[in-house]
PDB file of C-alpha atoms in Angstrom:
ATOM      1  CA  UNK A 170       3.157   0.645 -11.696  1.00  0.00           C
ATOM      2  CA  UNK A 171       2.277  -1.640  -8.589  1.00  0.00           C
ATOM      3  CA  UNK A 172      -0.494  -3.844  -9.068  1.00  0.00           C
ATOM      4  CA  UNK A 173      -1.373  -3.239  -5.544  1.00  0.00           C
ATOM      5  CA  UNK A 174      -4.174  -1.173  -5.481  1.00  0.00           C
ATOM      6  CA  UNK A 175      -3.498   1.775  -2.873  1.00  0.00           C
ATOM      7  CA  UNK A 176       0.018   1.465  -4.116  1.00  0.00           C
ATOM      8  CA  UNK A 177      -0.698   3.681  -7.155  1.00  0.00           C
ATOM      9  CA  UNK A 178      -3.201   6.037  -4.819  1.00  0.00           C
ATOM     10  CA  UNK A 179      -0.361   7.947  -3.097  1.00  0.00           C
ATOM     11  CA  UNK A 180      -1.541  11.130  -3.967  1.00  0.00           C
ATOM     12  CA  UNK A 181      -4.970  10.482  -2.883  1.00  0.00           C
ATOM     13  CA  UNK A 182      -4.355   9.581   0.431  1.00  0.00           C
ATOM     14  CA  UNK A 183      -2.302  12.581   0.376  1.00  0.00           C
ATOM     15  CA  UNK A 184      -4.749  14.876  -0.016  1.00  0.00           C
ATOM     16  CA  UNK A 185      -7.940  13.764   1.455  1.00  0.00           C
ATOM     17  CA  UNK A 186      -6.160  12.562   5.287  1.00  0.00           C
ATOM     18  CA  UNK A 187      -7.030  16.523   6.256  1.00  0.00           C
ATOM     19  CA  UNK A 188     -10.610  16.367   5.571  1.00  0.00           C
ATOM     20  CA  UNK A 189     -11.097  14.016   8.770  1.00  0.00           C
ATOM     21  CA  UNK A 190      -9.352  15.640  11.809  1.00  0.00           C
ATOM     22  CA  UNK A 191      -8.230  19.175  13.036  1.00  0.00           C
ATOM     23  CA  UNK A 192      -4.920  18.682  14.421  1.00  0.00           C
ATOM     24  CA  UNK A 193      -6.142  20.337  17.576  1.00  0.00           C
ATOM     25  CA  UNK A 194      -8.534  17.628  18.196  1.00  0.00           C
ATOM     26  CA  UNK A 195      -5.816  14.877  17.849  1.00  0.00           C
ATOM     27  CA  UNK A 196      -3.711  16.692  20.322  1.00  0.00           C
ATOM     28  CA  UNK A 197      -6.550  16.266  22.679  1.00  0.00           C
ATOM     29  CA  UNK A 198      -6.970  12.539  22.133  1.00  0.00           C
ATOM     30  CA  UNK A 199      -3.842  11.968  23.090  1.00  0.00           C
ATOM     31  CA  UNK A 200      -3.145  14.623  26.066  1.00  0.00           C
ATOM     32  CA  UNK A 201      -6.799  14.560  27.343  1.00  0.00           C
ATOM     33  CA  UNK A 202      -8.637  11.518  26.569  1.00  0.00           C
ATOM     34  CA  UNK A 203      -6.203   9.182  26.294  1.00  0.00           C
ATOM     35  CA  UNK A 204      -3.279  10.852  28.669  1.00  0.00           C
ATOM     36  CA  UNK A 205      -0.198   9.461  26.914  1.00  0.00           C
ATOM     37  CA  UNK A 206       2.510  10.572  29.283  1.00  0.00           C
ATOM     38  CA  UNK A 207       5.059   8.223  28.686  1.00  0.00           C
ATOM     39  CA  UNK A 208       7.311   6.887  25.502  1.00  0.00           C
ATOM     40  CA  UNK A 209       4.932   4.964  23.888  1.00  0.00           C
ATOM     41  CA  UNK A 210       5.788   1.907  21.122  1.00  0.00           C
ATOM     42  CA  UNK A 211       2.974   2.080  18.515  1.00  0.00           C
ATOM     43  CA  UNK A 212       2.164  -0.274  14.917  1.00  0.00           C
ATOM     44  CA  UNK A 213       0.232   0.957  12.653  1.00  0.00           C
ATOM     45  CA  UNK A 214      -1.971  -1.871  10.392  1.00  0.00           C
ATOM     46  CA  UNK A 215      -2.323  -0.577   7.115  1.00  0.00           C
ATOM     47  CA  UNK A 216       0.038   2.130   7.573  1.00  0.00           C
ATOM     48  CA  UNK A 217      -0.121   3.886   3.823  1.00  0.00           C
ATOM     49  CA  UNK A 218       2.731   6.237   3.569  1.00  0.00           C
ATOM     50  CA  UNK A 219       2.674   7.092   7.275  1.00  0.00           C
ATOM     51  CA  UNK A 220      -0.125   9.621   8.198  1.00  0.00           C
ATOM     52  CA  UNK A 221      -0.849   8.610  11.329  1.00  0.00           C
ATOM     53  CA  UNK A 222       2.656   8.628  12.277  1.00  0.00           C
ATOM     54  CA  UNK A 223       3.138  11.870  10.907  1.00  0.00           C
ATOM     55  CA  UNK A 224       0.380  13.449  12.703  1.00  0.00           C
ATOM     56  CA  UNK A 225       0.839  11.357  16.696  1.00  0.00           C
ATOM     57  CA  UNK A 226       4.122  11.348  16.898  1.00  0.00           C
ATOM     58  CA  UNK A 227       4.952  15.335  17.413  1.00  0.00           C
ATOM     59  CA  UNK A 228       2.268  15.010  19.900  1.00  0.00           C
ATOM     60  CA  UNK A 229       3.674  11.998  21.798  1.00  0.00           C
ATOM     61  CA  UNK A 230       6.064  11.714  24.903  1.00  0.00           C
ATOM     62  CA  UNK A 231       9.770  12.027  23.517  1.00  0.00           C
ATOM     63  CA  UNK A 232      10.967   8.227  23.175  1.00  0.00           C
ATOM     64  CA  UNK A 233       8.231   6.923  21.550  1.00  0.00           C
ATOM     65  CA  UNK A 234       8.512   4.668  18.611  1.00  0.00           C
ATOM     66  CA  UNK A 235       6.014   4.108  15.558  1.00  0.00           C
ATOM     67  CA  UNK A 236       6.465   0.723  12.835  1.00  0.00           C
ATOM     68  CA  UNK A 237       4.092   1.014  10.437  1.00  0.00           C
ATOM     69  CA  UNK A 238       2.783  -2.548   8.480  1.00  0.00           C
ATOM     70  CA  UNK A 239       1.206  -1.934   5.071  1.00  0.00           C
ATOM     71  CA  UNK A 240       1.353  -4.629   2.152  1.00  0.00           C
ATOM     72  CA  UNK A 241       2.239  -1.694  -0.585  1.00  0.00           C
ATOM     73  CA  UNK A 242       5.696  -1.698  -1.369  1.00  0.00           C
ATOM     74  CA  UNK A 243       5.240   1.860  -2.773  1.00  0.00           C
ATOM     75  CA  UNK A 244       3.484   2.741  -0.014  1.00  0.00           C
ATOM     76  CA  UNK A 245       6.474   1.858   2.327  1.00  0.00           C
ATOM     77  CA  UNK A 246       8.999   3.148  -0.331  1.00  0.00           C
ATOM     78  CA  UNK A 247       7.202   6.071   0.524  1.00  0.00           C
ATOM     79  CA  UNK A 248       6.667   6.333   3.820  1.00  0.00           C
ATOM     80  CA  UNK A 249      10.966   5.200   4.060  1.00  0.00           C
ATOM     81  CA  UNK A 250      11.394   8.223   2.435  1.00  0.00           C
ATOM     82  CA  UNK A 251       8.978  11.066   3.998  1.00  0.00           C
ATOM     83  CA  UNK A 252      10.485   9.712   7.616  1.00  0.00           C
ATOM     84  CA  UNK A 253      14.106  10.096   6.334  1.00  0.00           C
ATOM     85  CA  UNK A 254      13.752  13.624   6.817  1.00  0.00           C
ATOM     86  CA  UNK A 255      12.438  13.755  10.616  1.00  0.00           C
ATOM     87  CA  UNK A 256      14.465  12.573  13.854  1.00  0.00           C
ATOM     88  CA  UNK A 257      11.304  10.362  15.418  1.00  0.00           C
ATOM     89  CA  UNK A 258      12.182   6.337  15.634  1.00  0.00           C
ATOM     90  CA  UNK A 259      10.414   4.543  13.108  1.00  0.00           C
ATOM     91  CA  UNK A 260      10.354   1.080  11.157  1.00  0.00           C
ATOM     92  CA  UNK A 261       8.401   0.258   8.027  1.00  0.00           C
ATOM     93  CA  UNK A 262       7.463  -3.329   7.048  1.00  0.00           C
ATOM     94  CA  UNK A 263       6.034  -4.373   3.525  1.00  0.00           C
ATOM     95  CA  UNK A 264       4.049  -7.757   3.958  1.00  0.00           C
ATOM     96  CA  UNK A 265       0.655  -9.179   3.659  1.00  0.00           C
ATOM     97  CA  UNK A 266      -0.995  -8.316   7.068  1.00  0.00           C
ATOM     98  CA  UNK A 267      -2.943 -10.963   7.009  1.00  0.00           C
ATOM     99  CA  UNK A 268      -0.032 -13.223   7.264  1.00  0.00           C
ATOM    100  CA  UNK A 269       1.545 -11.128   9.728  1.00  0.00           C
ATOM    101  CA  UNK A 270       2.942 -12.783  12.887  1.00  0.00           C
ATOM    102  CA  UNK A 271       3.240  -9.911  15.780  1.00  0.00           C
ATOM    103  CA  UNK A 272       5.252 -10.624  18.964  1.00  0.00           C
ATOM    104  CA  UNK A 273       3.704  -9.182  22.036  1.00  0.00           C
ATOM    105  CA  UNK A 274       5.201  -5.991  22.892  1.00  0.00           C
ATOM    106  CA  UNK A 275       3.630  -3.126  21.690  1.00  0.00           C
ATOM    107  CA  UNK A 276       1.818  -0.238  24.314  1.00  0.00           C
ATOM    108  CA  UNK A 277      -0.593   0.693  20.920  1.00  0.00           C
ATOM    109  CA  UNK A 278      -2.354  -0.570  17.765  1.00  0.00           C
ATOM    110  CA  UNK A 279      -3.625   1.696  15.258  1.00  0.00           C
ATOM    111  CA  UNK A 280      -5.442   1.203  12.119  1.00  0.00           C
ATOM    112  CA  UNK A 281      -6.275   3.934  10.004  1.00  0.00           C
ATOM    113  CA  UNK A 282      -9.407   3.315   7.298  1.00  0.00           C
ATOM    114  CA  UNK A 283      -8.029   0.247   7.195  1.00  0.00           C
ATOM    115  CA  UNK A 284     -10.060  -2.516   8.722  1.00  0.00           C
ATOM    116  CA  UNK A 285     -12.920  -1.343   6.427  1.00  0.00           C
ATOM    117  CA  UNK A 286     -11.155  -2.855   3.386  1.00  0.00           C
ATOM    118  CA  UNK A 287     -10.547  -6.183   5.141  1.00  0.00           C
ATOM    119  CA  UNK A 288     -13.007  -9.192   4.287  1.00  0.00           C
ATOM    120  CA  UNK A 289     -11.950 -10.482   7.639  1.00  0.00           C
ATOM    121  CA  UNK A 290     -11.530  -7.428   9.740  1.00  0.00           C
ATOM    122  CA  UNK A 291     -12.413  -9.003  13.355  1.00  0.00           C
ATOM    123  CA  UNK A 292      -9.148 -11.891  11.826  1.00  0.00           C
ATOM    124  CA  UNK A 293      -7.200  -8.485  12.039  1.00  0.00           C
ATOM    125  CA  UNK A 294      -8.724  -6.565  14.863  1.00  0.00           C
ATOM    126  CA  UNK A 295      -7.566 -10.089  16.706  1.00  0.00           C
ATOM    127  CA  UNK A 296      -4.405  -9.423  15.732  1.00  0.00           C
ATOM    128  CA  UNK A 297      -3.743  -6.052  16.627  1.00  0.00           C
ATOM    129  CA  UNK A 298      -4.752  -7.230  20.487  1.00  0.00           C
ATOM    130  CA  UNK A 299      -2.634 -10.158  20.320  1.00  0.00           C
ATOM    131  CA  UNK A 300       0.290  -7.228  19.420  1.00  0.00           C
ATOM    132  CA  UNK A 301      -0.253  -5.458  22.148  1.00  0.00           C
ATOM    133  CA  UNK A 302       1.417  -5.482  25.814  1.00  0.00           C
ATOM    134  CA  UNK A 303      -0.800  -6.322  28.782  1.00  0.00           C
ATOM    135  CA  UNK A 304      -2.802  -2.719  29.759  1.00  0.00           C
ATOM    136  CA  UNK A 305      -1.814  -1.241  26.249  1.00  0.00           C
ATOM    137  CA  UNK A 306      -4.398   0.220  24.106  1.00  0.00           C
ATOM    138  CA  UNK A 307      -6.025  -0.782  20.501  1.00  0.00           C
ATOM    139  CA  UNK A 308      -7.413   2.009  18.503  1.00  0.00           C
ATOM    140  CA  UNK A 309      -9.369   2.069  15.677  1.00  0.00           C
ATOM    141  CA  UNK A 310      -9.791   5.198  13.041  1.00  0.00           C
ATOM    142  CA  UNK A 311     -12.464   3.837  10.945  1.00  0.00           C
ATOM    143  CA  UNK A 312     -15.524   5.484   9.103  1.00  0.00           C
ATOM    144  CA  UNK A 313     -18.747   5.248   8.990  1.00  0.00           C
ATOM    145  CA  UNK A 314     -20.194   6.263   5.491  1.00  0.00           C
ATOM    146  CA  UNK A 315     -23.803   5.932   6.162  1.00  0.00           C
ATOM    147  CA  UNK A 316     -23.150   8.799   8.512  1.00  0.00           C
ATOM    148  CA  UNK A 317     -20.506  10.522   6.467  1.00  0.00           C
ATOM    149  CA  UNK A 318     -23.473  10.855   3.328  1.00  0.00           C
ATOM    150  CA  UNK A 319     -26.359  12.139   6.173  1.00  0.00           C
ATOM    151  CA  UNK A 320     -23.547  15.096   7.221  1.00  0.00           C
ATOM    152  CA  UNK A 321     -23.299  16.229   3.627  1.00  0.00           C
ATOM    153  CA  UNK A 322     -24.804  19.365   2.462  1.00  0.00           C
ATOM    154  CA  UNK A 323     -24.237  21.469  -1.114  1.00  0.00           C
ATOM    155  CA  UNK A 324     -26.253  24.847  -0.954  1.00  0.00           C
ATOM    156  CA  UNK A 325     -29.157  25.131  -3.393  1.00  0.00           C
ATOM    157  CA  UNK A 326     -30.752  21.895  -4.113  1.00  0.00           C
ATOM    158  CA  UNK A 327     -33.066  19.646  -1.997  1.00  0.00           C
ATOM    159  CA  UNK A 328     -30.612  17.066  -0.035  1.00  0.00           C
ATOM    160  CA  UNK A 329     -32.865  14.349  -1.463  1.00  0.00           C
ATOM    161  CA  UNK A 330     -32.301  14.777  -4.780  1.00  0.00           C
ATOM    162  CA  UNK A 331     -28.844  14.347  -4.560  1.00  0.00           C
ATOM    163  CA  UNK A 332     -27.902  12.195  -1.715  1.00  0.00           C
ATOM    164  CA  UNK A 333     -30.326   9.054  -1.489  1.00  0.00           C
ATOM    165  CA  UNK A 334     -29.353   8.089   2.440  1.00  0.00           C
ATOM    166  CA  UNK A 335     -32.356   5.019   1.977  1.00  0.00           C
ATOM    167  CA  UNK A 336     -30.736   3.408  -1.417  1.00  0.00           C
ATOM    168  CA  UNK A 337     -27.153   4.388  -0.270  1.00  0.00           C
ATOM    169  CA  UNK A 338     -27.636   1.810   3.487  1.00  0.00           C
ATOM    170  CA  UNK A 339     -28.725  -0.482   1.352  1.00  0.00           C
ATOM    171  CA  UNK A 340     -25.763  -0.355  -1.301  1.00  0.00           C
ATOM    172  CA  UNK A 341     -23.666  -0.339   1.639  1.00  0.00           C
ATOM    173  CA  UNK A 342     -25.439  -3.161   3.529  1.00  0.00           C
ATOM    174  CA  UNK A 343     -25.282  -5.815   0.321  1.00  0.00           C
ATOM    175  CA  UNK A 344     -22.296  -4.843  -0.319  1.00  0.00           C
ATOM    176  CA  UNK A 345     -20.512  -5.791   3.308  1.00  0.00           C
ATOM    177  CA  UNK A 346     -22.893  -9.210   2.768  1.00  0.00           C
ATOM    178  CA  UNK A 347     -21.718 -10.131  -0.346  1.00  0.00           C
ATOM    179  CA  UNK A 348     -18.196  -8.769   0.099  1.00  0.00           C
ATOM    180  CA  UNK A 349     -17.388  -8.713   3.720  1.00  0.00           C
ATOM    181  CA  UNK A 350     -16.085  -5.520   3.639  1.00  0.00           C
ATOM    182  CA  UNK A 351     -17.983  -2.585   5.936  1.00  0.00           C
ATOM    183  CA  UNK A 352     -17.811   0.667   5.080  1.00  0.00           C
ATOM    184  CA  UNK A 353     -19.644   1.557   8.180  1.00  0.00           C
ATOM    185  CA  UNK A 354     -17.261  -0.897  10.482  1.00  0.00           C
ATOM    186  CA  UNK A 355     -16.377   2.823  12.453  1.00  0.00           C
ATOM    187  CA  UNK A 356     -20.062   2.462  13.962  1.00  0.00           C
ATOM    188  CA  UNK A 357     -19.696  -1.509  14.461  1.00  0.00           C
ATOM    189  CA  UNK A 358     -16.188  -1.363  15.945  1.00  0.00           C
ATOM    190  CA  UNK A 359     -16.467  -0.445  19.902  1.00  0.00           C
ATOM    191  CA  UNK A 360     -18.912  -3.244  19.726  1.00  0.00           C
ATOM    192  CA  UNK A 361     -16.692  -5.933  18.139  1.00  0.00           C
ATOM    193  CA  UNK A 362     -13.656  -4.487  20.412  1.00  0.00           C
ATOM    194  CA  UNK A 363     -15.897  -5.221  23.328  1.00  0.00           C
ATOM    195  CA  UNK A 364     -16.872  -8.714  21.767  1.00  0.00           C
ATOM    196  CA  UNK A 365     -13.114  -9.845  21.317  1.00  0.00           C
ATOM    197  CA  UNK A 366     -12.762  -8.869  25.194  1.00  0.00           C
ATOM    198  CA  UNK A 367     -11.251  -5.431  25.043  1.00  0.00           C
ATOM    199  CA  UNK A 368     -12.017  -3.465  28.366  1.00  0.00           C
ATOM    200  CA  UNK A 369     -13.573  -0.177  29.039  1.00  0.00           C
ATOM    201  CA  UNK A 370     -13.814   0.771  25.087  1.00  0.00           C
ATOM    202  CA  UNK A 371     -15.092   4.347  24.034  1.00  0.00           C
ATOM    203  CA  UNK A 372     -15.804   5.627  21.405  1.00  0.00           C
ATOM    204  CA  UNK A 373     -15.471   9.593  20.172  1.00  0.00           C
ATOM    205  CA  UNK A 374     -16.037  11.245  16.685  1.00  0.00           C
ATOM    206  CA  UNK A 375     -13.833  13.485  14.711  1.00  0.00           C
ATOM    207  CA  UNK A 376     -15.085  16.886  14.549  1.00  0.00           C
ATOM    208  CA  UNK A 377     -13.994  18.186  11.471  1.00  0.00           C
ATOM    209  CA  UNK A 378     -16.507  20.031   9.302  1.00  0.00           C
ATOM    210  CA  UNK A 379     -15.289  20.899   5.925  1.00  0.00           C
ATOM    211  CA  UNK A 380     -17.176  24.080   4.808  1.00  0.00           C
ATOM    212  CA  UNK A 381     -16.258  25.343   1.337  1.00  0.00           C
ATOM    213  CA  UNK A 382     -17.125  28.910   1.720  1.00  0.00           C
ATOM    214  CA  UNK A 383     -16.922  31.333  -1.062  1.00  0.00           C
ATOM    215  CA  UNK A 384     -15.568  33.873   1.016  1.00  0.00           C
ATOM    216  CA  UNK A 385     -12.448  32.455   1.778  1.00  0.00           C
ATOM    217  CA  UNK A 386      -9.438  32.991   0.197  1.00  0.00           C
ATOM    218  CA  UNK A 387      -8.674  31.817  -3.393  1.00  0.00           C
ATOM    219  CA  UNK A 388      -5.731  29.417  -2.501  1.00  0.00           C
ATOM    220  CA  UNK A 389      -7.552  27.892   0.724  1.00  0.00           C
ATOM    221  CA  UNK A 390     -10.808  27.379  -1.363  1.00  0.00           C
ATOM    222  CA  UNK A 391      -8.793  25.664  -3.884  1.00  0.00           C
ATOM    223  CA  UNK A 392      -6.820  23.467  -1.908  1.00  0.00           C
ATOM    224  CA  UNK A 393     -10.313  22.410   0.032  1.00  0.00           C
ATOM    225  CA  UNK A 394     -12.414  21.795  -3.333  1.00  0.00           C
ATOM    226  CA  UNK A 395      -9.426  19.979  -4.891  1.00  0.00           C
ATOM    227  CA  UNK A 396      -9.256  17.681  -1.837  1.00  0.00           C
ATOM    228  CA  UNK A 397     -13.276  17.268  -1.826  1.00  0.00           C
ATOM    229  CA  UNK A 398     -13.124  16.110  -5.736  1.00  0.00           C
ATOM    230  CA  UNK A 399     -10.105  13.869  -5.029  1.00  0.00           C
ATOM    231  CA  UNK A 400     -12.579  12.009  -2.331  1.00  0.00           C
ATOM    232  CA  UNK A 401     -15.056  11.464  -5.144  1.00  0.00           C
ATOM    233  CA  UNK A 402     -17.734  15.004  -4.360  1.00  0.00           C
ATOM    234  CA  UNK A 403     -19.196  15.694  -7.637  1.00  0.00           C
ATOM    235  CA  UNK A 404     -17.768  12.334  -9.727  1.00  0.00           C
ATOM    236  CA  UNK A 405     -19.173  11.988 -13.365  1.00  0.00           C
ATOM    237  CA  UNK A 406     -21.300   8.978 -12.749  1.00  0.00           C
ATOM    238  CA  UNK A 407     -19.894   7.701 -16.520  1.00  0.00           C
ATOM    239  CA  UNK A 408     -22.390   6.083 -19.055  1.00  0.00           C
ATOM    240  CA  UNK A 409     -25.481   5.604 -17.357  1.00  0.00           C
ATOM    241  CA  UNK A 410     -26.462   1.688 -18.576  1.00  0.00           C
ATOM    242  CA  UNK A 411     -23.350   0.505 -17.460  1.00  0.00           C
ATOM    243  CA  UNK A 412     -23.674   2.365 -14.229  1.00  0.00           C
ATOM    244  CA  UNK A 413     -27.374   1.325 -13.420  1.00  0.00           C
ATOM    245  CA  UNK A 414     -26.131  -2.379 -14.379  1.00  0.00           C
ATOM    246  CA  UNK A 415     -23.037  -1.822 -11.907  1.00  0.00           C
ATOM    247  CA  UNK A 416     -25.313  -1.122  -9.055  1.00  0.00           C
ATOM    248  CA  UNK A 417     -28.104  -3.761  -9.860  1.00  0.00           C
ATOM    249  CA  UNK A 418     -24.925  -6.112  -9.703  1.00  0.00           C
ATOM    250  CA  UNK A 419     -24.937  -5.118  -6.418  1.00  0.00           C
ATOM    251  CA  UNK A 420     -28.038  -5.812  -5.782  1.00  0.00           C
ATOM    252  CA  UNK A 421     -30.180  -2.856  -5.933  1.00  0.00           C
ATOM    253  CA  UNK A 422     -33.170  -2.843  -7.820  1.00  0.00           C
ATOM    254  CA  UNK A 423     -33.830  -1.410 -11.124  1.00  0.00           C
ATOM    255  CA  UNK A 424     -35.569   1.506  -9.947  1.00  0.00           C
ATOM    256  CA  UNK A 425     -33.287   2.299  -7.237  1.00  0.00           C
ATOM    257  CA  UNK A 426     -30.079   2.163  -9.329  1.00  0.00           C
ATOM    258  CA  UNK A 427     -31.493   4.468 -11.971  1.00  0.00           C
ATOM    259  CA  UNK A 428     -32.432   7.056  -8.569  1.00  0.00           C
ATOM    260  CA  UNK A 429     -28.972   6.599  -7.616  1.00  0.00           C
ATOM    261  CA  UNK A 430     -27.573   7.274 -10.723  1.00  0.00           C
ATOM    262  CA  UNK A 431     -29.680  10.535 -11.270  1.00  0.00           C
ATOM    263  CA  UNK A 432     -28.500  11.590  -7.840  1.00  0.00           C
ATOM    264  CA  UNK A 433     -24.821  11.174  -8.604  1.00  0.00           C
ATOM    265  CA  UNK A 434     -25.518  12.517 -11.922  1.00  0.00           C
ATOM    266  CA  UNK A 435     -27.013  15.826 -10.698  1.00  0.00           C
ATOM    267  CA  UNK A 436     -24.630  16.201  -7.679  1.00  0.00           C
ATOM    268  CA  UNK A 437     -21.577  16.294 -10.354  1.00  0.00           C
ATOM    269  CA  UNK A 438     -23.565  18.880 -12.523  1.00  0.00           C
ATOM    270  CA  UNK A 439     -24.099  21.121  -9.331  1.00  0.00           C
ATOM    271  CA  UNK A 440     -20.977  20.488  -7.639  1.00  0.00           C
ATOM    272  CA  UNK A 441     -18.194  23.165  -8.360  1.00  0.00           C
ATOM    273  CA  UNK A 442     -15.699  25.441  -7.102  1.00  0.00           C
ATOM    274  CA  UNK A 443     -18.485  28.260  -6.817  1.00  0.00           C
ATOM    275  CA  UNK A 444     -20.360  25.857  -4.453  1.00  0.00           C
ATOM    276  CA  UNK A 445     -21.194  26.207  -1.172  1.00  0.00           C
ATOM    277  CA  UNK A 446     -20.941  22.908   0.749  1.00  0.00           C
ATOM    278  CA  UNK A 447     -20.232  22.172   4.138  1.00  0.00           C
ATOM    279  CA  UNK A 448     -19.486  17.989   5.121  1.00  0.00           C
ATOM    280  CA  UNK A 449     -18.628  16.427   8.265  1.00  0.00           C
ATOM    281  CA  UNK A 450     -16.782  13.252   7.874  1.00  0.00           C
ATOM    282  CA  UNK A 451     -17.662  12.149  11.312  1.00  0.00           C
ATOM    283  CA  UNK A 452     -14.974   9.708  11.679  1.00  0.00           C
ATOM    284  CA  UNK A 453     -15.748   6.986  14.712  1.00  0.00           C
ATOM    285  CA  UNK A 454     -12.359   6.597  16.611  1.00  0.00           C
ATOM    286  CA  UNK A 455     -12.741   3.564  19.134  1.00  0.00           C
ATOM    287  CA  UNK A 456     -10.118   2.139  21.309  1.00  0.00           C
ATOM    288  CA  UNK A 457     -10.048  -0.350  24.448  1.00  0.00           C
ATOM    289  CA  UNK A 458      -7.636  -1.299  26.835  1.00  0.00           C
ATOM    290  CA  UNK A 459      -6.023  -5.205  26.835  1.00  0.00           C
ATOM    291  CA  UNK A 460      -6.317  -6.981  29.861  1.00  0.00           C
ATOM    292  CA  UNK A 461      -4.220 -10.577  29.962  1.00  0.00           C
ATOM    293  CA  UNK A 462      -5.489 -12.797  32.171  1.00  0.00           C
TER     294      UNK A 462
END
């Protein structure tokens, strides 16, 4: 196995991707909001095995082109093979993206819940402008998890008890202080864009809302629940003085670890295929247009 992290998390990414957008709703990014009428040359930072590609390019002018960067080799190996099979343009590059040297000629850079992993993300935000052709576009798909916990809710137990929105902004805060890495960058990111001189940057939100319903059909509501697990809904906490030490590690306090542990504890005892939850992902997708001087 790789010893690339994401490299050996293929199948993850494979099923949790549809939990974030309708396909409807990317249609009308690009038609509507964005009004891609012509070929279009995008790269894709942190490509994975290709999802974004998979999902813009039926929905882009024909002639356009898609390269997608990622430092898994598996990942690529992947995403080499899954575009074998379709007739769209396409290159794949394995290498370090943070030693990535990009010539100037692309109309659009993606990332995809990407730039949240990087300890330097505005180093590669910088980057993916310096790629891109004069009046081209950056665009960033990037979460924000603060919101993503507050548009959670599982049927028959107080919200408080099980997600802990106070102790969770904090984990998250220490943890992009000590770490660098932002779980919430999707929030932050129209305002960095803006910072590193993009112009006219927006911002929209996916509008998925994931409701496991126990009327639907078997096969749907075990596809959905699968995919909900996979993305860590109702996770065994594990032993519970190695957890609480884990999360005073990152700097919570005593008390609020062990509240956070009960939390996760009793949200994996309630959570189950016979639940009723509904969760919004609320995905922040920002984007800006470069302007060369």
């Amino acid at each position: 196995m790789s010893e690339y992290y994401w490299d050996n998390k293929i199948e993850y990414l494979r099923k949790t991707r549809g939990l974030y957008y309708n396909d409807d709703y990317l249609q009308f990014l690009v038609q509507s909001v964005w009004k891609i009428t012509n070929p279009v040359s995008i790269i894709d930072y942190g490509c994975g095995f290709g999802y974004l590609g998979l999902k813009l390019l039926p929905l882009l002018p024909e002639g356009s082109s898609y390269t997608g960067v990622d430092k898994g080799e598996e990942l690529i190996k992947e995403a080499r093979e899954t575009f074998s099979k379709v007739s769209f343009q396409t290159e794949f590059i394995a290498c370090d993206i943070e030693q990535l040297d990009v010539e100037e000629k692309y109309d659009i850079a993606v990332s995809h819940a990407f730039l949240l992993h990087m300890n330097n993300s505005e180093v590669i935000l910088q980057k993916m402008i310096e790629s891109v052709k004069d009046q081209g576009k950056v665009i960033g798909f990037e979460p924000h998890w603060i919101g993503n916990m507050a548009n959670c809710h599982l049927d028959g137990v107080e919200q408080s008890h099980v997600v802990k929105l106070g102790v969770l902004q904090k984990l998250f805060e220490n943890d992009y202080k000590r770490t660098g890495k932002d779980g919430n960058i999707g929030i932050r990111l129209p305002i960095r864009m803006s910072q590193l001189g993009l112009q006219n940057v927006e911002c929209r939100m996916s509008d998925k809302v994931n409701f496991l319903d126990q009327n639907m059909d078997m096969e749907s509501k075990s596809a959905l629940f699968g995919s909900l697990r996979e993305e860590g809904f109702g996770e065994e906490p594990g032993d519970s003085d190695e957890s609480i030490d884990n999360l005073v590690n990152r700097e919570l306090q005593p008390e609020e670890a062990r509240e956070q542990y009960e939390a996760e504890l009793t949200f994996s005892k309630r959570f189950n295929q016979e639940s009723w939850l509904t969760f919004a992902p609320s995905m922040k997708i920002s984007f800006g247009t470069v302007q060369r001087a």
